[in-house]
Coordinates of C-alpha atoms in Angstrom, one line a residue:
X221 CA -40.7 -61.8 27.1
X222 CA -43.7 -61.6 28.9
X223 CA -45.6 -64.4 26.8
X224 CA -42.5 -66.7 26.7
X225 CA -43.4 -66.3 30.7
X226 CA -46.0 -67.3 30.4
X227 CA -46.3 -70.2 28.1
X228 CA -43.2 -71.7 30.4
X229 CA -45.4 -71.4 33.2
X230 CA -48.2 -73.0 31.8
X231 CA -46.4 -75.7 30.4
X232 CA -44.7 -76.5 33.8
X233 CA -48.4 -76.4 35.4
X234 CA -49.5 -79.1 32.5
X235 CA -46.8 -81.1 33.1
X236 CA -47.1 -81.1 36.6
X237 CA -51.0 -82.1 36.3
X238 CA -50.3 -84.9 34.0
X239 CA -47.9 -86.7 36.3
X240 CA -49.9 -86.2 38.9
X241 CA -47.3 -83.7 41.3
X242 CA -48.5 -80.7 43.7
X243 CA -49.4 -78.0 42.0
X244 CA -46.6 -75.1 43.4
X245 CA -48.3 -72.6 45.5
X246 CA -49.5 -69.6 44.1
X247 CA -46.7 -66.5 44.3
X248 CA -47.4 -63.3 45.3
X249 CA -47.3 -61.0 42.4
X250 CA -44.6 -58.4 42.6
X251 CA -45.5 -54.6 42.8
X252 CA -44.3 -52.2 40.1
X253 CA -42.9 -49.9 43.1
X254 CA -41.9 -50.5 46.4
X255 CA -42.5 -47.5 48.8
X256 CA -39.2 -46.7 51.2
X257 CA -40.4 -44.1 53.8
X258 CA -37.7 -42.2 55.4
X259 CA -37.7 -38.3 57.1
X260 CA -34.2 -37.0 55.6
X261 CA -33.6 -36.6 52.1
X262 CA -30.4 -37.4 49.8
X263 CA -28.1 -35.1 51.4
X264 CA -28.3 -36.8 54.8
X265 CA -26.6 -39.7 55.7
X266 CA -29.6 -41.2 56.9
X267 CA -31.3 -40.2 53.1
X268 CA -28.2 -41.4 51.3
X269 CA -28.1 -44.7 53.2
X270 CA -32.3 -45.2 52.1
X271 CA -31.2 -44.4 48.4
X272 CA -28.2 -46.4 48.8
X273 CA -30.4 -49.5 49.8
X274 CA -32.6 -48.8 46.8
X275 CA -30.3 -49.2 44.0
X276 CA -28.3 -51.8 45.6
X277 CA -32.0 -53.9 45.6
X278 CA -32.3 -52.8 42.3
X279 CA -28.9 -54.4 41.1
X280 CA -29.2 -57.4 43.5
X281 CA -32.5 -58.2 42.0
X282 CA -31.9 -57.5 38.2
X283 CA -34.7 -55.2 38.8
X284 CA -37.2 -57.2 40.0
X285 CA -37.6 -55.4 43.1
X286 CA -38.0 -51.5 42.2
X287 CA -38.2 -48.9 45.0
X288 CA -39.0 -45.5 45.5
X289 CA -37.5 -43.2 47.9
X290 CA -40.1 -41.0 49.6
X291 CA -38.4 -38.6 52.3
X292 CA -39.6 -36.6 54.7
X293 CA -41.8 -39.1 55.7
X294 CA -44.0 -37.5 53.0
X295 CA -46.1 -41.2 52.7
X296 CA -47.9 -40.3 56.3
X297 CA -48.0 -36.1 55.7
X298 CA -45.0 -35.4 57.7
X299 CA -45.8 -37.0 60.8
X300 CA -42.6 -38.7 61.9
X301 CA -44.3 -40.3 64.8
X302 CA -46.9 -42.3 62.1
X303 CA -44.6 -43.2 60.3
X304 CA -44.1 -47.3 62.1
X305 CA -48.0 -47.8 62.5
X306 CA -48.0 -47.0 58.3
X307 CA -45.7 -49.3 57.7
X308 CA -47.6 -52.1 59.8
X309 CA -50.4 -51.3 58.0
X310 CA -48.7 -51.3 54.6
X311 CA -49.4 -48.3 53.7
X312 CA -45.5 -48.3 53.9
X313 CA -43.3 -51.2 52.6
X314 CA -40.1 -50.4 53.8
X315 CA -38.9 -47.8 55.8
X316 CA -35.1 -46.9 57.2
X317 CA -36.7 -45.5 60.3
X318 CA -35.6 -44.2 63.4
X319 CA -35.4 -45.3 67.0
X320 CA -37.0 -41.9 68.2
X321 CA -39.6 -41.8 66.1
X322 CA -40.7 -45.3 66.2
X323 CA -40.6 -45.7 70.1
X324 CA -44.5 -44.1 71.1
X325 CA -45.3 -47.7 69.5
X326 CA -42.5 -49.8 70.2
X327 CA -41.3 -48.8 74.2
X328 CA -38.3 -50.4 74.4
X329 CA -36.7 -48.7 71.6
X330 CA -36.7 -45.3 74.3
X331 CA -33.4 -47.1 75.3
X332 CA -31.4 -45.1 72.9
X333 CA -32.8 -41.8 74.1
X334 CA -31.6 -42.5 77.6
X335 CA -30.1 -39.5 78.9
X336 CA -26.5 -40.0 78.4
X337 CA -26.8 -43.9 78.8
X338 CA -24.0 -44.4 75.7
X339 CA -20.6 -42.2 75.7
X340 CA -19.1 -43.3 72.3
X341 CA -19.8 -44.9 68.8
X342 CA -18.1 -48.0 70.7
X343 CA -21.3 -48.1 73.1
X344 CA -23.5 -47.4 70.3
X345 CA -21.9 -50.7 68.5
X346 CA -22.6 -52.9 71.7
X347 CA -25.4 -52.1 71.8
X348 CA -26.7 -52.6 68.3
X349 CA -24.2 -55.3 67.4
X350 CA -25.0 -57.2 70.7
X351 CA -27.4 -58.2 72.3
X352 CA -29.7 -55.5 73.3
X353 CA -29.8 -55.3 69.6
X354 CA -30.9 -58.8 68.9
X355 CA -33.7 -58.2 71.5
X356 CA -34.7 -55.3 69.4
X357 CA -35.1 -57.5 66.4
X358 CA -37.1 -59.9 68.1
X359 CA -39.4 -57.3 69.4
X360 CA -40.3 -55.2 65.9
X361 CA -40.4 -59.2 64.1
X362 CA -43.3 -59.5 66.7
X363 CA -44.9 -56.3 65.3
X364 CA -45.7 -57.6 61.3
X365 CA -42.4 -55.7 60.5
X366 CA -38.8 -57.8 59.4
X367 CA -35.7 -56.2 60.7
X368 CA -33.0 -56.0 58.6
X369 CA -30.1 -53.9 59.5
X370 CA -28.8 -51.0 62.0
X371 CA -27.8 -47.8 60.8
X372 CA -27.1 -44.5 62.2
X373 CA -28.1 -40.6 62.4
X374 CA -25.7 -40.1 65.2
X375 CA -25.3 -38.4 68.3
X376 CA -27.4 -35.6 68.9
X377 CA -25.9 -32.4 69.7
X378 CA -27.6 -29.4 71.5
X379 CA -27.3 -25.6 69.3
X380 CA -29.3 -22.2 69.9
X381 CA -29.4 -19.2 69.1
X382 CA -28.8 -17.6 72.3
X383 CA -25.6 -18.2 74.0
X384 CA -23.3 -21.4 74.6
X385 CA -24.4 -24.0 76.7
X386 CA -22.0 -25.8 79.0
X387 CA -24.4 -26.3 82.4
X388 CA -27.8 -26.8 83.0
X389 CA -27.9 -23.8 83.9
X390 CA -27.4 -22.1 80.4
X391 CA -30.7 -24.4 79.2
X392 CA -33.1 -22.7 81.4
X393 CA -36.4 -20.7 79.5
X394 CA -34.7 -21.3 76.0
X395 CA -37.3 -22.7 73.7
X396 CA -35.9 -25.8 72.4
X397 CA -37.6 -28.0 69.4
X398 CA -38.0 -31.7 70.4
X399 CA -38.8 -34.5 68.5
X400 CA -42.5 -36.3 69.0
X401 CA -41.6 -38.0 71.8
X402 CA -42.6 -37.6 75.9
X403 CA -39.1 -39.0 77.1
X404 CA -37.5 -35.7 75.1
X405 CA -39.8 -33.3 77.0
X406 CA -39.1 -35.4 80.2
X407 CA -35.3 -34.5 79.9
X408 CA -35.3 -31.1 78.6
X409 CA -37.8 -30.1 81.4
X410 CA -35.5 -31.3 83.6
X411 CA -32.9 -28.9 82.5
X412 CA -34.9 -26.1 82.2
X413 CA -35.7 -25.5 79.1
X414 CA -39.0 -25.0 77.2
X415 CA -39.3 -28.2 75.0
X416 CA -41.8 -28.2 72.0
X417 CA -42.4 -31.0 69.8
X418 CA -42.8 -29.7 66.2
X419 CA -41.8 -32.3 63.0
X420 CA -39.1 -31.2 61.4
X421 CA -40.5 -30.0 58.8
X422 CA -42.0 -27.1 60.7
X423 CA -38.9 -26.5 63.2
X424 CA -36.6 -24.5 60.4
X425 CA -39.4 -22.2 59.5
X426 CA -40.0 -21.5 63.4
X427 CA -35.7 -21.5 64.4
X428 CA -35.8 -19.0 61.5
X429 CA -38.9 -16.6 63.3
X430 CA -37.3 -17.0 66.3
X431 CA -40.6 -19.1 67.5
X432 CA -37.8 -21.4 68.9
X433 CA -34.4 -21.0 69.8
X434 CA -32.8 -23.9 69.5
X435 CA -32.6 -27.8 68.6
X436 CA -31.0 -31.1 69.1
X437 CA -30.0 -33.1 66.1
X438 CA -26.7 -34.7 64.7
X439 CA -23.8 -32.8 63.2
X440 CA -24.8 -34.5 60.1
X441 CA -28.2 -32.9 59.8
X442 CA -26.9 -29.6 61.2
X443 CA -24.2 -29.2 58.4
X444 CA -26.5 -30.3 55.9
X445 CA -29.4 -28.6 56.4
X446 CA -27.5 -25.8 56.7
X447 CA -28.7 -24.5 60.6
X448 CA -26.0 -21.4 60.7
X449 CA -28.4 -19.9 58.3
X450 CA -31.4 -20.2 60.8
X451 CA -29.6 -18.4 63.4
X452 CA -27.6 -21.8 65.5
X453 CA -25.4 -20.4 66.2
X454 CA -23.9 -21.8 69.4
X455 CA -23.2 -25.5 69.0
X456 CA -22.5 -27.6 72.3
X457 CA -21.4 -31.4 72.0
X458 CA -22.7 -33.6 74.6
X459 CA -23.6 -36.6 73.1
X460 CA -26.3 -36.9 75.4
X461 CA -28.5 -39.6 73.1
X462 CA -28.1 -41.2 69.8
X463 CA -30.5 -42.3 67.1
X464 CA -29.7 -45.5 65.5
X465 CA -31.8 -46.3 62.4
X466 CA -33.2 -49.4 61.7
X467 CA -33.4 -50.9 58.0
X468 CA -37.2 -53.0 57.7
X469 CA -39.7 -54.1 55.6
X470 CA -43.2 -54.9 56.0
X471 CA -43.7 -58.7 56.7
X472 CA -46.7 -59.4 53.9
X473 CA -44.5 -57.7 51.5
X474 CA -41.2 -60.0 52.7
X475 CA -43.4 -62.9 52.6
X476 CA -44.5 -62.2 49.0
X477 CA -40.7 -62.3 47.5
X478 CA -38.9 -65.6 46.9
X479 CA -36.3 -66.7 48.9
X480 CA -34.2 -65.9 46.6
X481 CA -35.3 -61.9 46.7
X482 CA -35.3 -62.0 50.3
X483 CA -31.4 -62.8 50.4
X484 CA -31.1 -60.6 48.1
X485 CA -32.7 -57.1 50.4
X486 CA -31.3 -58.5 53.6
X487 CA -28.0 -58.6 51.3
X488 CA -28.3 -54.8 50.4
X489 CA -29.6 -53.2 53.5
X490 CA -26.6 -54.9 55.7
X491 CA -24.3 -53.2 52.7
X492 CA -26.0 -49.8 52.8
X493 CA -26.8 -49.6 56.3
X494 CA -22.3 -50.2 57.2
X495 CA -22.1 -47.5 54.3
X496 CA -24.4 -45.0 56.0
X497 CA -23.0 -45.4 59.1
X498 CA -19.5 -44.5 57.7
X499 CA -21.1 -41.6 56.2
X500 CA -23.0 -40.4 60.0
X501 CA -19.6 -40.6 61.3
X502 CA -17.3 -39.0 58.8
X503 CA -15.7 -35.5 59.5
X504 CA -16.9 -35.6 63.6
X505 CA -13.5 -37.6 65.5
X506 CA -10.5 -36.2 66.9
X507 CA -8.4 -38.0 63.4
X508 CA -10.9 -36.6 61.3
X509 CA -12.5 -33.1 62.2
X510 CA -13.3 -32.0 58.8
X511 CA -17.2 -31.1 59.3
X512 CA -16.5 -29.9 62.7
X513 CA -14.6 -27.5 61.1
X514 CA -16.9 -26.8 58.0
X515 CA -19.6 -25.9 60.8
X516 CA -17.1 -23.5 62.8
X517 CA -16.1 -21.5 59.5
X518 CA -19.7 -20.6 59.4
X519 CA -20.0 -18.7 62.4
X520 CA -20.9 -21.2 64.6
X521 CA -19.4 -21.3 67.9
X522 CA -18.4 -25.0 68.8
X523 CA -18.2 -25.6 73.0
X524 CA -16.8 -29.3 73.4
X525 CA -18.0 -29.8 77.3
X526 CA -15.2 -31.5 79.7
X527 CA -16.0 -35.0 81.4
X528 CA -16.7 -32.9 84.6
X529 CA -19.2 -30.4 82.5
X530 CA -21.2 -33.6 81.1
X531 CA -21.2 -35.1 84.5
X532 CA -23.5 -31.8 86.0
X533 CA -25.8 -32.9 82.6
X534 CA -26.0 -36.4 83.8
X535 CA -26.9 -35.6 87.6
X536 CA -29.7 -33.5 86.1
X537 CA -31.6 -36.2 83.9
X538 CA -30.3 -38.9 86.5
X539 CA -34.4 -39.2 87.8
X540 CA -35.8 -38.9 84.2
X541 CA -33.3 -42.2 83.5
X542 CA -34.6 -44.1 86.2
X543 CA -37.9 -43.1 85.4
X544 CA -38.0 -44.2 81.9
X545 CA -35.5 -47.1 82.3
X546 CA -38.5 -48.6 84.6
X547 CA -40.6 -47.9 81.9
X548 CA -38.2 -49.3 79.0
X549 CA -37.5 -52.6 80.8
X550 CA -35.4 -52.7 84.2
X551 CA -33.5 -56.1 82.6
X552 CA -32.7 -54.9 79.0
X553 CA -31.7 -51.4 80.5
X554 CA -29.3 -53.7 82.7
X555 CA -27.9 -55.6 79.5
X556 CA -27.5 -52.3 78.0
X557 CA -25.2 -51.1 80.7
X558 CA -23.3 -54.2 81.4
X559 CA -22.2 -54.3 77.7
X560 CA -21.7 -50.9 77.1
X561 CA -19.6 -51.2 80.5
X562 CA -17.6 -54.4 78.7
X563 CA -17.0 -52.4 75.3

């Protein structure tokens, strides 16, 4: 097959030099394997949608384009935060990546992690779908990355060991496991508690030890990775942030497929990314509890706060918000709340 390849391309080139036409510019040759970073494996939503993505390249492509799956950001030794400069640098082709994890380089993203900036999956959807999210896009496209698709790890939920939280009040001294990023300890601080950043990789082992007593995360990592077992086992919703994920690939490798290709991984990420997000928000409404109720039949004591209950949340972060919406971008925090406000 190969051979035949060839000779047909070297025909074409003859053919072309004898009648005197432009020699087509030379194509990028193709890697064997692609390398997809992402921090949650398989049984994650946010793992499933990366794998998801894969194969659907794979069939769109008629395996031209092969990718590998490497989770726990295992491409840049664990270190979530890395994870967006590796890809820039391609050390990392394609990454579903996170909001969180990506915003020490990119400072707008810190919009998401607003404290209690978006109520429901309708906000989320303004925002991403509108045109906060567009602005997004433009922003990574300027960074050597091409944005391809929104997906979702969810809301992130508050759990301890402890006792239930339903005021600030309940946060104080607990030691709560953050993710890499200053606008997390900015708002846990402010509540009280005593934030530590840790990847996730380290902050089973240490909920486990009792080196920690608690995280924030969405129900569909908490069910999965099983967090009843490392002793969470008070569970508070608050939707206080969520994380969207973004579906991107590094811009030399983009530029070395053929338009053709290029179609075809926008194509699959749009497809896996509406998949995933189905999958982060399965099992957690009022018409459809079922994980909810998995995670209560383990133990786990679920505390759904009251409007009035989030509110004394809210008043609590209010400075950390306008500090970091200063810092974010005082007219794209604005967009954000007039179109959340129009959902």
């Amino acid at each position: 097959m190969k051979k035949r390849q060839f000779s047909a391309l070297l025909a074409g080139l003859c053919a072309s030099f004898a009648l005197g036409l432009p020699l087509p510019a030379a194509a990028a040759p193709y890697k064997d394997e692609y390398k997809l970073s992402t921090v949650l494996g398989e049984a994650f939503p946010w793992g499933w949608g990366a794998k998801r993505w894969a194969d659907l390249v794979a069939e769109k492509t008629q395996g031209r384009i092969k990718i590998k799956v490497y989770p726990g950001t295992s491409l840049v030794s664990g270190d979530q935060t890395k994870e967006f400069t590796a890809l820039r640098q391609g050390i990392i082709d394609i990454a579903v990546g996170s909001t969180i994890n990506w915003s020490p380089q990119v400072k707008e993203l810190n919009l998401f992690a607003l404290p209690f900036l978006m109520p429901d999956h309708k906000a989320i959807d303004a925002l991403t779908h509108g045109r906060v999210g567009k602005k997004m896009f433009e922003l990574l496209a300027e960074r050597d990355v091409v944005p391809l698709a929104w997906g979702e790890n969810g809301f992130r939920e508050v759990s301890n060991s402890k006792k239930p939280i339903r005021t600030p009040d309940d946060l104080k001294g607990l030691k709560m496991r953050v993710v890499g990023s200053p606008l997390f300890l900015a708002t846990f601080s402010a509540l009280g508690a005593n934030p530590t950043q840790m990847s996730w990789a380290d902050a089973q082992p240490a909920m486990a030890t009792g080196a920690v007593d608690g995280q924030e995360n969405p129900l569909g990592v908490f069910s999965a990775a099983k967090l009843h077992t490392v002793g969470q086992k008070h569970l508070t919703l608050w939707g206080y942030v969520a994380d969207p994920l973004i579906f991107v690939v590094n811009k030399n490798v983009w530029n070395s497929w053929t338009p053709e290709d290029q179609k075809a991984v926008a194509e699959a990420a749009q497809q896996a990314a509406r998949e995933e997000i189905a999958r982060a928000r399965a099992g957690i409404s009022a018409g459809d509890d079922a994980l909810l109720k998995e995670i209560a039949a383990n133990g786990v004591t679920v505390t759904t706060l009251t409007e009035a209950e989030r509110e004394g949340f809210r008043k609590a972060t209010a400075g950390v918000y306008k500090e970091w919406a200063g810092k974010v971008g005082a007219e794209l925090v604005k967009q954000a709340e007039e179109d959340i406000a129009k959902r």
